Coordinates of C-alpha atoms and ligand atoms in Angstrom, one line a residue:
X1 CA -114.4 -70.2 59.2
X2 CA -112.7 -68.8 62.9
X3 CA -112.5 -65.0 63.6
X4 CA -109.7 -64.1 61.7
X5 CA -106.7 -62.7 64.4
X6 CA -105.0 -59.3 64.0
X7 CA -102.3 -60.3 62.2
X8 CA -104.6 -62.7 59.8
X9 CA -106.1 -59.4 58.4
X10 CA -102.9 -57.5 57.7
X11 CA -101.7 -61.0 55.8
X12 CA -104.9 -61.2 53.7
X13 CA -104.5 -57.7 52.6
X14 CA -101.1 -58.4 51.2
X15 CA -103.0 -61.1 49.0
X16 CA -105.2 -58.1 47.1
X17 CA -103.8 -56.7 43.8
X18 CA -105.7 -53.3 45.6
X19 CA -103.6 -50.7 42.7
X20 CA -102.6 -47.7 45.1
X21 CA -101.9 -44.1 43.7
X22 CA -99.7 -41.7 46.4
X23 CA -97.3 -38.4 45.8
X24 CA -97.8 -39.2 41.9
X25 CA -96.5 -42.7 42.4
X26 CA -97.5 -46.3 42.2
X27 CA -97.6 -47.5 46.0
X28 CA -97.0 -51.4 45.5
X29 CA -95.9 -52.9 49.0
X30 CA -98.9 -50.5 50.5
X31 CA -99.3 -52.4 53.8
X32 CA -96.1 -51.6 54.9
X33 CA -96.0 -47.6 53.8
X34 CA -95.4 -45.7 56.8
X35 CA -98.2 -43.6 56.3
X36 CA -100.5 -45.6 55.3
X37 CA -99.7 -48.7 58.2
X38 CA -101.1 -47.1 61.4
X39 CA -104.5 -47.2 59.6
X40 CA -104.4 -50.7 59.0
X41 CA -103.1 -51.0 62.4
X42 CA -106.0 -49.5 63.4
X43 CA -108.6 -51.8 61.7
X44 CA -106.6 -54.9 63.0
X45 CA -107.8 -53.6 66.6
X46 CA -111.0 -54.5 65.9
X47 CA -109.8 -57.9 65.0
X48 CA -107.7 -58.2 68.1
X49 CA -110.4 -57.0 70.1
X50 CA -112.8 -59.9 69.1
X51 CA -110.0 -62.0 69.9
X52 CA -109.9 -61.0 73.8
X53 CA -112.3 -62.6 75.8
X54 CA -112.7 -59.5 77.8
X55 CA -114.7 -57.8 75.0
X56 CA -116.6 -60.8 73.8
X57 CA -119.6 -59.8 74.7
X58 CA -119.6 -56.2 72.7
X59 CA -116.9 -57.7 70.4
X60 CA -118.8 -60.7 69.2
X61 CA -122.4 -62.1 68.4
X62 CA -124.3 -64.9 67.0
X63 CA -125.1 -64.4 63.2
X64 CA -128.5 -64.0 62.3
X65 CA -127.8 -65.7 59.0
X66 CA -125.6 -68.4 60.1
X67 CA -125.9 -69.2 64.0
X68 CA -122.2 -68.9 63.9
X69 CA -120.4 -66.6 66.0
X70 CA -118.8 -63.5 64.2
X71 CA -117.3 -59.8 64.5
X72 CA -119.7 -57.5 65.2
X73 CA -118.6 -55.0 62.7
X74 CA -120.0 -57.6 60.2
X75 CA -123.4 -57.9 62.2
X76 CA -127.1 -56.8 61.2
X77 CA -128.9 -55.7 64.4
X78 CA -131.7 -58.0 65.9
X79 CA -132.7 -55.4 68.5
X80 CA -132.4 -52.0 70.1
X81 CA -130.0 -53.7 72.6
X82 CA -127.6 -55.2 69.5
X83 CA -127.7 -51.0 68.4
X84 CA -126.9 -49.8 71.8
X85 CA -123.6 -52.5 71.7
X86 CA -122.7 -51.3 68.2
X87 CA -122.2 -47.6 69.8
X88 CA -120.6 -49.4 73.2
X89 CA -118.2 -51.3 70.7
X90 CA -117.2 -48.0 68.8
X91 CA -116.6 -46.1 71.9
X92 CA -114.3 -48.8 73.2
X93 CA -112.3 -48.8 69.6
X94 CA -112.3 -45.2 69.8
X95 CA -110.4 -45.3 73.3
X96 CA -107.9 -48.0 72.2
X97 CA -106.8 -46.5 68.8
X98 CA -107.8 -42.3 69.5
X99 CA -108.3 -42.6 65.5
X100 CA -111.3 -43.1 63.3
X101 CA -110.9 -47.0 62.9
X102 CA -113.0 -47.7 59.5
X103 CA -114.7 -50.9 59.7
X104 CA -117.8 -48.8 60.9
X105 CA -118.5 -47.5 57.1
X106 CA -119.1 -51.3 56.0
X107 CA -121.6 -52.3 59.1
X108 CA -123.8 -49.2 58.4
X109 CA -124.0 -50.0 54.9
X110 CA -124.9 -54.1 55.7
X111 CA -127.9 -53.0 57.6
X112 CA -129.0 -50.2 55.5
X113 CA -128.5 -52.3 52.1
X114 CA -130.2 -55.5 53.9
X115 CA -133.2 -53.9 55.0
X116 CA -133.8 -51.4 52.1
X117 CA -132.9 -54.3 49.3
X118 CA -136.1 -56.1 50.7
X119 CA -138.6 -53.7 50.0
X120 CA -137.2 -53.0 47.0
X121 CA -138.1 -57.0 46.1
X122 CA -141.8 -56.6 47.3
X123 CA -142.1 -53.4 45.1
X124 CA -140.4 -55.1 42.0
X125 CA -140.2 -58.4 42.4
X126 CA -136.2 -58.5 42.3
X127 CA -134.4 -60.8 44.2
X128 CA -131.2 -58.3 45.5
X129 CA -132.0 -59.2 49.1
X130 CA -131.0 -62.8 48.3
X131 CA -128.0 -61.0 46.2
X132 CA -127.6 -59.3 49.7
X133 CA -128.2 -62.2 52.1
X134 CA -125.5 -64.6 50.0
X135 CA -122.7 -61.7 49.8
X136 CA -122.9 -61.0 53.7
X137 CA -122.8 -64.6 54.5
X138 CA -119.7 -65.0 53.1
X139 CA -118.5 -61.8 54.5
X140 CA -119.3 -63.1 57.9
X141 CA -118.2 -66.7 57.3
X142 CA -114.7 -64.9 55.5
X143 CA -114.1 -62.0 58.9
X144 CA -113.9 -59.8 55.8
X145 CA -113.8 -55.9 56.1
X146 CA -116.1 -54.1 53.8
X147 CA -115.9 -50.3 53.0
X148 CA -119.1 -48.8 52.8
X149 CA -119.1 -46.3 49.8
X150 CA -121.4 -42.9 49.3
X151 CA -120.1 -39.8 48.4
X152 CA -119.8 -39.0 44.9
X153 CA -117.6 -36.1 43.9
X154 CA -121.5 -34.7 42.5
X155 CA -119.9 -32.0 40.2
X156 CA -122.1 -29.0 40.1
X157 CA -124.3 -29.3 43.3
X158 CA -127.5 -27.7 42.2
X159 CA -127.4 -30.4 38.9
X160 CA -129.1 -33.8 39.3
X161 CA -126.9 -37.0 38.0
X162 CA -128.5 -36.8 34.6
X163 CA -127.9 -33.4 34.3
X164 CA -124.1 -33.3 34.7
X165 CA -121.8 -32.4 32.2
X166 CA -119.6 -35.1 33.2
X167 CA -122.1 -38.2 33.9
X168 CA -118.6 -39.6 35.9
X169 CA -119.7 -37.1 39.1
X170 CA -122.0 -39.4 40.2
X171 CA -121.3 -43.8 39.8
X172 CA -123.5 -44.8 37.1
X173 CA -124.2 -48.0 34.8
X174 CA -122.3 -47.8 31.1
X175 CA -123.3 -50.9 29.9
X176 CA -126.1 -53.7 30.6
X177 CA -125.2 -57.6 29.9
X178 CA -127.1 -60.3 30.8
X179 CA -124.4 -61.4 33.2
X180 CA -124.5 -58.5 34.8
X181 CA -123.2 -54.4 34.4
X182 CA -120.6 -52.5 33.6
X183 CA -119.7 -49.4 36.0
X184 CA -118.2 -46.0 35.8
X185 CA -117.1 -43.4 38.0
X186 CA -115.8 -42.5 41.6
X187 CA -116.2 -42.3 45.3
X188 CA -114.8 -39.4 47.2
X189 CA -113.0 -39.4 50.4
X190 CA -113.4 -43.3 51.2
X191 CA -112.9 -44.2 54.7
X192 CA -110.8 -47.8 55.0
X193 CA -110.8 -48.1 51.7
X194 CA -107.5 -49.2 50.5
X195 CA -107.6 -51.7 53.6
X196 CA -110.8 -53.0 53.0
X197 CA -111.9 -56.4 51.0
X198 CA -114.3 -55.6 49.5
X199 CA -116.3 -52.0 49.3
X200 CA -120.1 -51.8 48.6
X201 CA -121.5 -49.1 46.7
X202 CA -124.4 -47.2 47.1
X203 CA -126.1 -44.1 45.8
X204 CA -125.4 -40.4 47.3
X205 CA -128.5 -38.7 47.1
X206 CA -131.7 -39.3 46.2
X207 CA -133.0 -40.3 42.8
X208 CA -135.7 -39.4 39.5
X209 CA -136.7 -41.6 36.8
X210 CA -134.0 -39.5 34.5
X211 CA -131.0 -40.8 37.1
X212 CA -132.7 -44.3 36.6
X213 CA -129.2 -45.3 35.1
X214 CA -127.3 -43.5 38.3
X215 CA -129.3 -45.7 40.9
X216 CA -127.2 -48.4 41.3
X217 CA -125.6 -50.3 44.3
X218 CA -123.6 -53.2 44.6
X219 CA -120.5 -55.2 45.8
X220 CA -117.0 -55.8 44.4
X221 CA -114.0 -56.6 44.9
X222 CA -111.3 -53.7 46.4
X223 CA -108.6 -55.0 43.9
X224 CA -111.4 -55.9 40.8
X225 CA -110.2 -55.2 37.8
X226 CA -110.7 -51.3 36.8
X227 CA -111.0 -50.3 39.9
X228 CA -108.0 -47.9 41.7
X229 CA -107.4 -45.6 44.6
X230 CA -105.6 -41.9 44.8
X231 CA -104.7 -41.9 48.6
X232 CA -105.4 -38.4 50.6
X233 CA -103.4 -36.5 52.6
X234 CA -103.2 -35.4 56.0
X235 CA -101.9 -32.7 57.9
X236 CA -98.4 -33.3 58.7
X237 CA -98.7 -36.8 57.6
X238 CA -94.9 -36.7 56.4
X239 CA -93.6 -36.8 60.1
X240 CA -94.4 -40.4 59.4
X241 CA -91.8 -40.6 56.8
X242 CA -88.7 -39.1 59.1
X243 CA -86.3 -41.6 60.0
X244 CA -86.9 -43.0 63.6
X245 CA -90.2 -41.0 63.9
X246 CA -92.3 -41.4 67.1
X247 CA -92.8 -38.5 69.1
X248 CA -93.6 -35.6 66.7
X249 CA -95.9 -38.0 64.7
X250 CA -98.2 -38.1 68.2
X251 CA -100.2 -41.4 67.6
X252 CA -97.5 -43.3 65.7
X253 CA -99.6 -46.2 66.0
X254 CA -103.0 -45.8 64.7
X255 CA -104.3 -43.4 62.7
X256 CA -107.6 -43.3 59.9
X257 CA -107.5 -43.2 55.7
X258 CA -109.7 -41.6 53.2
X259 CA -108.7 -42.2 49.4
X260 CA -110.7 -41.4 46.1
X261 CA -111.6 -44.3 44.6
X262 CA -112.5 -44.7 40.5
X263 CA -114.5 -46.9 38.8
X264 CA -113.3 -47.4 35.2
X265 CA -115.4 -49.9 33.5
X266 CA -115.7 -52.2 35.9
X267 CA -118.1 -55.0 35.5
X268 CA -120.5 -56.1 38.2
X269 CA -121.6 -59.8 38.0
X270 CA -125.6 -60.2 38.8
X271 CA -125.3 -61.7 42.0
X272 CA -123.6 -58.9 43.3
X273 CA -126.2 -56.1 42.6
X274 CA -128.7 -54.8 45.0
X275 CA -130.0 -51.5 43.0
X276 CA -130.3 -51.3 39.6
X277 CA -132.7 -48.3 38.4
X278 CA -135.5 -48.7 41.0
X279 CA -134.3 -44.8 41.4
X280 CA -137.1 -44.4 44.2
X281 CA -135.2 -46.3 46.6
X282 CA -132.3 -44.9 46.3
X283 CA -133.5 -42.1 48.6
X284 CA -134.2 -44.7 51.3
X285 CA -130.8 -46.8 50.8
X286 CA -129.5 -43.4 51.7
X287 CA -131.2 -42.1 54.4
X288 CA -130.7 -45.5 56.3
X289 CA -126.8 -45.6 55.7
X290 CA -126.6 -42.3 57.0
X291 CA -128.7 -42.0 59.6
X292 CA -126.4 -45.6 61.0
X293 CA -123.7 -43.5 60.5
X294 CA -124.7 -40.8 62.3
X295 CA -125.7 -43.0 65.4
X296 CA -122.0 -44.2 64.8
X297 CA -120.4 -40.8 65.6
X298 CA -121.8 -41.2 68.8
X299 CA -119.4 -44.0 70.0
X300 CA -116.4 -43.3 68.0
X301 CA -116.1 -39.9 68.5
X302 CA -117.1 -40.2 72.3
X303 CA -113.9 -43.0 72.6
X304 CA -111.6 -40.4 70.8
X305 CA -112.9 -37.6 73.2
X306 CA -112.0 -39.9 75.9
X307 CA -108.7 -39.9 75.1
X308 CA -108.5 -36.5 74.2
X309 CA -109.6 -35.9 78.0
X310 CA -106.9 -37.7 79.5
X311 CA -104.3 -36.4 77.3
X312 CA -105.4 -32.6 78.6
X313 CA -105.5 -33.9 81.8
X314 CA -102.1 -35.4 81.5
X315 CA -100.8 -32.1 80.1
X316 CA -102.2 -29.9 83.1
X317 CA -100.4 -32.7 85.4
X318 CA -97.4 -32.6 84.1
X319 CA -97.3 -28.6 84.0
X320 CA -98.4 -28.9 87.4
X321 CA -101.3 -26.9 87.3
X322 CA -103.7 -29.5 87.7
X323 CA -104.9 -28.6 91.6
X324 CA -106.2 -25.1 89.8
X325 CA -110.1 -24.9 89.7
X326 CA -109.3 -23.2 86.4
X327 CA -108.5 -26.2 85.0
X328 CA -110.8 -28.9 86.6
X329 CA -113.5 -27.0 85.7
X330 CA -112.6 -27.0 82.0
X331 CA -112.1 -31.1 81.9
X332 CA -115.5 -31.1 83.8
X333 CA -116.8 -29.3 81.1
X334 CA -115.1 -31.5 78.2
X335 CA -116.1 -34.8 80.1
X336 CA -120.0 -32.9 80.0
X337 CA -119.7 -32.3 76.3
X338 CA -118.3 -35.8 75.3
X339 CA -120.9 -37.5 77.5
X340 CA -123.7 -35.8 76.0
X341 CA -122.8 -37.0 72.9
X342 CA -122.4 -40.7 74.1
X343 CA -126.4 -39.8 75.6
X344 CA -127.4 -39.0 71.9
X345 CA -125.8 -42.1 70.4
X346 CA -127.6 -44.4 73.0
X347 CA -131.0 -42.3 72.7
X348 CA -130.9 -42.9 68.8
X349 CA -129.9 -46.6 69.5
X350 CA -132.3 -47.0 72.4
X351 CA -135.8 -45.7 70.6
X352 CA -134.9 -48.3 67.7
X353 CA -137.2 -49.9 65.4
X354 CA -137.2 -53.5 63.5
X355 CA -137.1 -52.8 59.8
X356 CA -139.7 -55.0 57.2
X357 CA -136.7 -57.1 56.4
X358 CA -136.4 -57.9 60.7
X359 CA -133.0 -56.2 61.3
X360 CA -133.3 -52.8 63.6
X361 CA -132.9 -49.4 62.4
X362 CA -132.4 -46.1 64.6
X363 CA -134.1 -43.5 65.4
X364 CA -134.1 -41.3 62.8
X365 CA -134.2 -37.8 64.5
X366 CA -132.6 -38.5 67.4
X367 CA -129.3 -39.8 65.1
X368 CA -129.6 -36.9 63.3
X369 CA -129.6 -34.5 66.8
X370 CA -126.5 -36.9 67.6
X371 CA -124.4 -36.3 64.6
X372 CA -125.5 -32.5 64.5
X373 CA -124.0 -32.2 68.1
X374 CA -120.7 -33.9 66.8
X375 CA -120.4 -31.3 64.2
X376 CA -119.9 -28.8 67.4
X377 CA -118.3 -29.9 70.4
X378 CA -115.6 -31.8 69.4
X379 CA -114.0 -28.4 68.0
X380 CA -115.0 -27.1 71.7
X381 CA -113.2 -30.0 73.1
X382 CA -110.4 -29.3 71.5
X383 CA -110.5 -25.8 72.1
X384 CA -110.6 -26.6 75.6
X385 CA -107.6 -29.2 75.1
X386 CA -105.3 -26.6 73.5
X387 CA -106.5 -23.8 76.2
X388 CA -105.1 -26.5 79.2
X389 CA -102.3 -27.5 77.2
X390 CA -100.8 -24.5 76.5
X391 CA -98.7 -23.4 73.0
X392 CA -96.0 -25.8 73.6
X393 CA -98.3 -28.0 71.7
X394 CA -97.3 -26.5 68.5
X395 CA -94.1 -24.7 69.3
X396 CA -91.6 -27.2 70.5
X397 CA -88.8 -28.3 68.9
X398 CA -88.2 -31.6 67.4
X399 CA -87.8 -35.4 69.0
X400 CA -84.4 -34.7 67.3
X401 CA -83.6 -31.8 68.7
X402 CA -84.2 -33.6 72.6
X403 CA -81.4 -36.3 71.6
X404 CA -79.3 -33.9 69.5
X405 CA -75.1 -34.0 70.5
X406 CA -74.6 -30.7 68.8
X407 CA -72.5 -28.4 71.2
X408 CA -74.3 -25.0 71.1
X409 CA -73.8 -23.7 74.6
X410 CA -70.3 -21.9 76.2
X411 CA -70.0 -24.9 78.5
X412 CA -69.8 -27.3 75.6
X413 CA -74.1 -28.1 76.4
X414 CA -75.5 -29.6 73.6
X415 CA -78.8 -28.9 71.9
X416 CA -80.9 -31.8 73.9
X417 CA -79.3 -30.5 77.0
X418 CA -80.6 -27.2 76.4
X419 CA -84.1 -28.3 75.2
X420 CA -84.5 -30.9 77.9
X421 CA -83.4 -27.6 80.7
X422 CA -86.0 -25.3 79.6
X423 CA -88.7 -27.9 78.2
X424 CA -88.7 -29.4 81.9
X425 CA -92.1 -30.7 83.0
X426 CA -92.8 -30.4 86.8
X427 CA -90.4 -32.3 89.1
X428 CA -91.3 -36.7 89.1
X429 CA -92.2 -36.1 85.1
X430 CA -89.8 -37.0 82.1
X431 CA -89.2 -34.0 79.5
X432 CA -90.0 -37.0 76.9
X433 CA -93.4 -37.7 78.7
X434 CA -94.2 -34.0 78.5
X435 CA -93.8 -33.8 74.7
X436 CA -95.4 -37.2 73.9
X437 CA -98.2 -35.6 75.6
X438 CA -98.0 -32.2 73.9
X439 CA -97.6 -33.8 70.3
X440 CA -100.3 -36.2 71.1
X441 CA -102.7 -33.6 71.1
X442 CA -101.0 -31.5 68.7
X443 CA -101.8 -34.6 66.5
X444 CA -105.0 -34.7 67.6
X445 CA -106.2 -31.4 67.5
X446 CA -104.8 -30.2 64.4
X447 CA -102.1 -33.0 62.7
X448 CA -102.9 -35.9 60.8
X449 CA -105.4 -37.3 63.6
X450 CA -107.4 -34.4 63.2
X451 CA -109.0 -35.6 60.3
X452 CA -110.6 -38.4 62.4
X453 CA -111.5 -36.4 65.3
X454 CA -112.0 -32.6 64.1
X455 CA -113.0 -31.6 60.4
X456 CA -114.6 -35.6 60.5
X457 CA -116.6 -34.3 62.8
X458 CA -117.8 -32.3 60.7
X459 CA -118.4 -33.2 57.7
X460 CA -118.2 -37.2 58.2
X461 CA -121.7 -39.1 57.9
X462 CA -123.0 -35.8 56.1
X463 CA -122.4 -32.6 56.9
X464 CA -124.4 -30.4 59.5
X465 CA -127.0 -28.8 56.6
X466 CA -127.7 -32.5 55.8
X467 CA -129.0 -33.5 59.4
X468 CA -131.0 -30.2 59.9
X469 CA -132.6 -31.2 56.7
X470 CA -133.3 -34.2 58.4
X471 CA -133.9 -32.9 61.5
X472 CA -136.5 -30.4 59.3
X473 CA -138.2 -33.5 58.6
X474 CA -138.7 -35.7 61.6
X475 CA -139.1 -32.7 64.1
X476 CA -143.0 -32.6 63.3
X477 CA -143.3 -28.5 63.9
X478 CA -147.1 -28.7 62.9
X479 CA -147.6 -31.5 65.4
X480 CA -146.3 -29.5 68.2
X481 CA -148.4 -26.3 67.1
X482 CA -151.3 -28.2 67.6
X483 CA -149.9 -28.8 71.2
X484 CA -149.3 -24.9 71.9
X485 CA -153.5 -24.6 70.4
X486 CA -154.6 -27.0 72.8
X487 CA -153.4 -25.6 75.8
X488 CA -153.5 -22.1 74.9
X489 CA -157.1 -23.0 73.5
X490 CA -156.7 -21.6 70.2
X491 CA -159.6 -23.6 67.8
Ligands
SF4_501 FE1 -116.3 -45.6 62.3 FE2 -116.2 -43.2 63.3 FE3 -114.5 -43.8 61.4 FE4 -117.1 -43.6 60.8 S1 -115.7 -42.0 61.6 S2 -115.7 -45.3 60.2 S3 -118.0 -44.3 62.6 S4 -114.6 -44.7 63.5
FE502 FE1 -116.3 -41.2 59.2

């Protein structure tokens, strides 16, 4: 089957049964919910993208299953060159939607799930990477979005899964048929979930022989039967809800999603497991996702930056104060910070290696140096951003308040002739584009876009203890001791 187009994805979604929980309430026509469109919107672009020959080259590649030609977001990586295009593709969707665009969560785990399922079949003699193989080709063949699911809400933290009081904090097996198992509990904070096709589960930390029952992965269906979302909110998110809303929302067009999703007896058919109790590799199924995903962060978030950039440098334009070394030298230092990050995500992707199962997997401490680095300058990005852009950013009055025919003023002046005299941008400039640009980064900074760029930042693909427990790992302190003896000639 052809790349599916844009608006081919949005239609397929409306053919799910996906059950969707918001504001207490049963969502049923979900694809068209104001706040919950722009982040379908935003997964279409990397449909649309594909489509334009212009990006075919990042956009698209040959299968390695199939010969055929599909999305790269549904792509396992042949090389270090395929991982470098991954993070070129995500810094490109990143400039187009300045949102956190989802599909990402479901490539990371293809390539994590493909390569770890393989050695899990030498070790055990288990055939999950033909499970694997056969669920991907039709994902391919299908243009399907996948979310990639991790995070369990894990309860008390210092407690192993066995050891909860709730054996719901972490997804675990209730019952074993012949045809397959029967699954319980939930995912927390699911990027593109609602929006996705199909999610694949995998495990959150890793596993002993008494979680044997917790160390399970596989794939089902987003609308399968038991199976429900709680969508989150976002700051300000209700600004999509106002009547005629554009300006105050910022980025009215795209914008991310993260839901909790439960798992309430739901059965797994055989063919679509990939872990079931071989608890030691859950460790690995993890560390692979993640360490993918923290390559990711530096394309994604580096597109978002980008836009970020030009939005502050808009804002100092349009205050006219953009001559003022003051201000050049803080975008110089916001284009340094977001192109060191693009440097890490390249390194990581660069200094690949191929995998048993032939597909390529990062390097593991540089991804981890990558993501660390997100968890930091991004926030001084946006410091910088609000510095330039001055508090009008999160004092001005409303898009209503600009078209307003209320008289207020002794000369009969009505409330948008007032806020359009004193919000004036620099002579040449519209009042309108000045607060676009100021609720832009109002949106981005600290509004519902925030999620994607800021506290995502932080705590997306792990948060910062996790990589310098990582980064712990792979820095091999006693190798470079022995580097300081040598040369110091210490025996
Ligand atoms: Fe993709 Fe970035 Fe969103 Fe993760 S945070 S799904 S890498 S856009
Ligand atoms: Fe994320």
């Amino acid at each position: 089957m052809a790349l599916k187009t844009a608006q081919e994805y949005i239609e397929s979604l409306r053919t799910l049964k996906t059950r969707v929980y918001m504001f207490g309430e049963k969502i049923d026509n979900w694809v068209d919910h104001p706040m919950i469109r722009p982040s379908i919107n935003c997964v279409a672009m990397t449909y649309a993208l594909a489509q334009d020959p212009q990006y075919a080259d990042l956009m698209t590649v040959k299968s390695s299953l199939t010969g055929n030609t599909i999305n790269r977001f549904t792509h396992l990586h042949q090389s270090t060159e395929d991982l470098i295009n991954k993070v070129k593709m995500q810094r490109l969707l990143g400039q187009k939607t300045a949102s956190c665009f989802q599909r990402c969560v479901g490539m990371d785990s293809f390539n994590a799930v493909f390569s770890t399922t393989f050695e899990i079949d030498e070790a055990h003699g288990t055939h999950y990477h033909e499970n694997f193989k056969k669920f991907l080709t039709f994902v391919q063949d299908n243009d399907l979005t996948v979310d990639g699911a991790m995070t369990d809400p894990k309860g008390d933290r210092s407690k192993a899964p066995h050891d909860q009081k709730d054996p719901d904090m972490f997804v675990h097996v209730v019952e074993r048929r012949e045809d397959g198992i029967v699954v319980c509990g939930a995912k927390c904070h699911q990027t593109g979930s609602i929006n996705s096709h199909w999610h694949i589960f995998m495990p959150t930390i890793s596993m002993g022989e008494a979680d044997k029952d917790w160390a399970v992965s596989f794939a089902c269906p987003t609308d399968a039967e038991g199976m429900y979302m709680i969508y989150g909110r976002q700051s300000c998110d209700t600004r999509k809800m106002e009547e005629g809303a554009s300006i105050d929302v910022g980025n009215a067009k795209f914008g991310g999603q993260e839901a909790l999703v439960v798992l309430d007896h739901v059965f797994i058919p055989n063919e679509y497991i990939f872990l079931n109790g071989e608890y030691e590799f859950a460790g690995m199924m993890v560390e692979r996702f993640a360490g993918y995903h923290r390559q990711s962060y530096g394309g994604c978030k580096v597109g978002v930056g980008d836009v970020v950039i030009g939005a502050t440098a808009l804002a100092a334009e349009y205050n006219g104060v953009e001559k003022a070394s003051a201000v050049k030298d803080k975008l110089i230092e916001m284009l340094h910070l977001n192109e060191t990050l693009y440097c890490c995500g390249i390194a990581c992707s660069s200094q690949g290696f191929q995998t048993k199962a032939g597909n390529y997997q990062i390097d593991l401490l540089l991804a981890n140096v990558c993501k660390q680095n997100v968890t930091r300058f991004p926030y001084e990005i946006v410091r910088l951003a609000e510095d330039v852009a001055g508090g009008l950013m999160v004092t001005m009055p409303s898009q209503k308040d600009f078209t307003s025919d209320t008289v207020v003023g002794r000369n009969g002046e009505t409330i948008s002739d007032i806020c359009n005299k004193f919000f004036a941008a620099k002579d040449g400039v519209s009042t309108e584009d000045r607060q676009r640009v100021m609720r832009f980064l109002e949106n981005m900074c600290l509004g519902a876009a925030a999620v994607g760029y800021r506290t995502e930042s932080m705590h997306g693909a792990g948060s910062p203890q996790a990589q310098r427990i990582m980064i712990a790992r792979q820095g091999d302190i006693q190798g470079k001791k022995q580097l300081a003896k040598d040369i110091a000639g210490i025996q």
